[in-house]
Amino acid sequence: MEINPVKGTHDIIADEANLYTMIEQTAMGIAQLYGYKEIRTPVIEHTPLFLRSVGESSDIVNKEMYTFDDKGGRSITLRPELTAGVMRSIVSNKLYANADLPIKYCYVGPCFRYERPQAGRYRQFNQFGVEAVGAPSCYQDAEVISIGHHLLSSIGLRNIKVLINSLGDEESRANYKVALKEYFSKHIDKMCPDCKRRLETNPLRILDCKVPEDIEIVKGAPKMTDYLSDASKAYLNKVIAILKDIGIETEIDTNLVRGLDYYTGVVFEYHFAKTDGIDNIGALGGGGHYANLLAEVGGPSYEGIGLAMGVERLAYIVKSVVNPKLPIGIDFYILGMTEQIIDQNFALADYLRGAGFIIETNYATKSMSSLLKTALRKNAKFAIIIGEDEIAKKEVAVKNLKTQDQTYVKLDDLENVLHSLINAYYADEMKLEGKEE
Ligand code: AMP
């Protein structure tokens, strides 16, 4: 008797498998350009992890989890996404202790959801993602959003739409839920059974409904942006402005709430805008800010931001892939001692990564000596130091962290000089290793 593959699963063979590998390697390589370290967590977790994190009002928990009792009678679930497992691992391994915050991890691996299979929707699929935990900042949010964008352009995808929204702070969200409840109560008789349940558990989830008649009703619902506090609005606008400065255009989508309960603040999604001849496979990826997730799974109350991209969906759209052999390690650590300089450094870091350098920079003000220590701990080859004097002279100081030699470089000439410095650095390394021909 022939045994078929399980519904919603697929074999990935030969050229297609190569394409998956290239996408995954490119993704992990890019995350490492931003200083994220790989993490591999188990495919199985205790079920309560997902009840507490992904949330009891989400479709994932309500309808889509592969849950079973193991032989010891424990309720086990195949992970439907990786963020919850990463948070659990941060707590189990106390990865936050004595760490330079934020702690930043990247991952790739299979997930399982009992969904209705269709184009771009499987029951076993692969996600690439990143999480940055412990130092909330609009720059950190922008960094994570820019990583997804960087990946999409690196694998040759153009015509990408980045949708963004904010779920606001707790008070904004509570007020918004009241307004949604009032609005949907008037229409709920005509809505699907899931929405009837969502009205009671979490009316935000109704905005995710895919039933065509319900989508029409959702169009008339109150908009989150009208309920955001001034601080949440300013935060969202700042993230949008930071991204704009590095050439990433975003579009506010007031109905974007994402299907997982843990999001607070900024949420985002990437869509492929060109649809001619291409199945509508939904978002290529998405993510958002989470204020309470780590605490929810037993850790300290550190905020975080994460991103997850579906490898199947990327592979479907990608026709050709750039060379994914990206280098690993930090070339330059850019020091920001004041808020004004941190603001400028974000764009500088983005520009230099575009030129092929591996860059990290700080988003919270610290003293020069503390930042130099961080750069050393991260094995950066050079530190780039920008102070008031340097700004006035339109130059930066570049310090070789091994020899402590410091040179001043005019901004106009920066890219060329940094390439020479890195080349000279590697030439020196080869000499030290006696490998020079
Ligand atoms: P989520 O974890 O729901 O935020 O999803 C993040 C990304 O994972 C989506 O944008 C998709 O690219 C991918 N994804 C989610 N569910 C599936 C699925 N059932 N099949 C394939 N890819 C999926």
PDB file of N, CA, C and O in Angstrom, residues 65-88:
ATOM      1  N   MET A  65      -2.831  24.002  16.603  1.00  0.00           N
ATOM      2  CA  MET A  65      -1.647  23.386  17.194  1.00  0.00           C
ATOM      3  C   MET A  65      -1.678  21.866  17.092  1.00  0.00           C
ATOM      4  O   MET A  65      -2.715  21.233  17.243  1.00  0.00           O
ATOM      5  N   TYR A  66      -0.519  21.288  16.825  1.00  0.00           N
ATOM      6  CA  TYR A  66      -0.336  19.838  16.897  1.00  0.00           C
ATOM      7  C   TYR A  66       0.040  19.518  18.339  1.00  0.00           C
ATOM      8  O   TYR A  66       1.187  19.681  18.745  1.00  0.00           O
ATOM      9  N   THR A  67      -0.950  19.113  19.120  1.00  0.00           N
ATOM     10  CA  THR A  67      -0.736  18.883  20.547  1.00  0.00           C
ATOM     11  C   THR A  67      -1.051  17.425  20.880  1.00  0.00           C
ATOM     12  O   THR A  67      -2.016  16.873  20.355  1.00  0.00           O
ATOM     13  N   PHE A  68      -0.219  16.824  21.688  1.00  0.00           N
ATOM     14  CA  PHE A  68      -0.455  15.419  22.083  1.00  0.00           C
ATOM     15  C   PHE A  68       0.136  15.181  23.470  1.00  0.00           C
ATOM     16  O   PHE A  68       0.985  15.955  23.929  1.00  0.00           O
ATOM     17  N   ASP A  69      -0.346  14.126  24.114  1.00  0.00           N
ATOM     18  CA  ASP A  69       0.263  13.713  25.385  1.00  0.00           C
ATOM     19  C   ASP A  69       1.382  12.735  25.085  1.00  0.00           C
ATOM     20  O   ASP A  69       1.189  11.786  24.308  1.00  0.00           O
ATOM     21  N   ASP A  70       2.564  12.947  25.672  1.00  0.00           N
ATOM     22  CA  ASP A  70       3.635  11.971  25.457  1.00  0.00           C
ATOM     23  C   ASP A  70       3.409  10.765  26.381  1.00  0.00           C
ATOM     24  O   ASP A  70       2.422  10.729  27.137  1.00  0.00           O
ATOM     25  N   LYS A  71       4.323   9.798  26.304  1.00  0.00           N
ATOM     26  CA  LYS A  71       4.090   8.565  27.063  1.00  0.00           C
ATOM     27  C   LYS A  71       4.126   8.791  28.571  1.00  0.00           C
ATOM     28  O   LYS A  71       3.665   7.978  29.354  1.00  0.00           O
ATOM     29  N   GLY A  72       4.680   9.950  28.974  1.00  0.00           N
ATOM     30  CA  GLY A  72       4.690  10.275  30.405  1.00  0.00           C
ATOM     31  C   GLY A  72       3.475  11.109  30.813  1.00  0.00           C
ATOM     32  O   GLY A  72       3.421  11.620  31.932  1.00  0.00           O
ATOM     33  N   GLY A  73       2.537  11.296  29.848  1.00  0.00           N
ATOM     34  CA  GLY A  73       1.310  12.025  30.166  1.00  0.00           C
ATOM     35  C   GLY A  73       1.463  13.545  30.151  1.00  0.00           C
ATOM     36  O   GLY A  73       0.587  14.270  30.613  1.00  0.00           O
ATOM     37  N   ARG A  74       2.591  14.041  29.596  1.00  0.00           N
ATOM     38  CA  ARG A  74       2.777  15.507  29.524  1.00  0.00           C
ATOM     39  C   ARG A  74       2.185  16.025  28.218  1.00  0.00           C
ATOM     40  O   ARG A  74       2.339  15.390  27.181  1.00  0.00           O
ATOM     41  N   SER A  75       1.560  17.190  28.289  1.00  0.00           N
ATOM     42  CA  SER A  75       1.031  17.770  27.055  1.00  0.00           C
ATOM     43  C   SER A  75       2.157  18.478  26.308  1.00  0.00           C
ATOM     44  O   SER A  75       2.780  19.403  26.816  1.00  0.00           O
ATOM     45  N   ILE A  76       2.392  18.011  25.088  1.00  0.00           N
ATOM     46  CA  ILE A  76       3.505  18.494  24.263  1.00  0.00           C
ATOM     47  C   ILE A  76       2.924  19.093  22.987  1.00  0.00           C
ATOM     48  O   ILE A  76       1.928  18.582  22.464  1.00  0.00           O
ATOM     49  N   THR A  77       3.550  20.156  22.477  1.00  0.00           N
ATOM     50  CA  THR A  77       3.091  20.759  21.220  1.00  0.00           C
ATOM     51  C   THR A  77       4.262  20.927  20.266  1.00  0.00           C
ATOM     52  O   THR A  77       5.354  21.325  20.681  1.00  0.00           O
ATOM     53  N   LEU A  78       4.017  20.587  18.987  1.00  0.00           N
ATOM     54  CA  LEU A  78       5.015  20.895  17.945  1.00  0.00           C
ATOM     55  C   LEU A  78       4.983  22.408  17.754  1.00  0.00           C
ATOM     56  O   LEU A  78       3.900  22.963  17.544  1.00  0.00           O
ATOM     57  N   ARG A  79       6.120  23.058  17.783  1.00  0.00           N
ATOM     58  CA  ARG A  79       6.113  24.523  17.786  1.00  0.00           C
ATOM     59  C   ARG A  79       5.405  25.094  16.545  1.00  0.00           C
ATOM     60  O   ARG A  79       5.710  24.703  15.422  1.00  0.00           O
ATOM     61  N   PRO A  80       4.457  26.028  16.764  1.00  0.00           N
ATOM     62  CA  PRO A  80       3.802  26.669  15.621  1.00  0.00           C
ATOM     63  C   PRO A  80       4.595  27.887  15.144  1.00  0.00           C
ATOM     64  O   PRO A  80       4.299  28.439  14.078  1.00  0.00           O
ATOM     65  N   GLU A  81       5.568  28.331  15.917  1.00  0.00           N
ATOM     66  CA  GLU A  81       6.444  29.458  15.575  1.00  0.00           C
ATOM     67  C   GLU A  81       7.624  29.358  16.532  1.00  0.00           C
ATOM     68  O   GLU A  81       7.609  28.537  17.450  1.00  0.00           O
ATOM     69  N   LEU A  82       8.657  30.176  16.329  1.00  0.00           N
ATOM     70  CA  LEU A  82       9.867  29.974  17.124  1.00  0.00           C
ATOM     71  C   LEU A  82      10.085  30.993  18.239  1.00  0.00           C
ATOM     72  O   LEU A  82      10.880  30.764  19.147  1.00  0.00           O
ATOM     73  N   THR A  83       9.390  32.128  18.183  1.00  0.00           N
ATOM     74  CA  THR A  83       9.660  33.180  19.168  1.00  0.00           C
ATOM     75  C   THR A  83       9.467  32.681  20.605  1.00  0.00           C
ATOM     76  O   THR A  83      10.305  32.916  21.475  1.00  0.00           O
ATOM     77  N   ALA A  84       8.352  31.949  20.816  1.00  0.00           N
ATOM     78  CA  ALA A  84       8.051  31.496  22.185  1.00  0.00           C
ATOM     79  C   ALA A  84       9.172  30.600  22.699  1.00  0.00           C
ATOM     80  O   ALA A  84       9.617  30.734  23.853  1.00  0.00           O
ATOM     81  N   GLY A  85       9.663  29.690  21.852  1.00  0.00           N
ATOM     82  CA  GLY A  85      10.744  28.783  22.257  1.00  0.00           C
ATOM     83  C   GLY A  85      12.026  29.547  22.551  1.00  0.00           C
ATOM     84  O   GLY A  85      12.765  29.199  23.482  1.00  0.00           O
ATOM     85  N   VAL A  86      12.289  30.587  21.759  1.00  0.00           N
ATOM     86  CA  VAL A  86      13.499  31.386  21.994  1.00  0.00           C
ATOM     87  C   VAL A  86      13.393  32.086  23.352  1.00  0.00           C
ATOM     88  O   VAL A  86      14.353  32.110  24.134  1.00  0.00           O
ATOM     89  N   MET A  87      12.210  32.623  23.665  1.00  0.00           N
ATOM     90  CA  MET A  87      12.024  33.291  24.964  1.00  0.00           C
ATOM     91  C   MET A  87      12.203  32.272  26.099  1.00  0.00           C
ATOM     92  O   MET A  87      12.849  32.542  27.100  1.00  0.00           O
ATOM     93  N   ARG A  88      11.614  31.080  25.906  1.00  0.00           N
ATOM     94  CA  ARG A  88      11.755  30.028  26.918  1.00  0.00           C
ATOM     95  C   ARG A  88      13.224  29.681  27.118  1.00  0.00           C
ATOM     96  O   ARG A  88      13.709  29.539  28.241  1.00  0.00           O
TER      97      ARG A  88
END
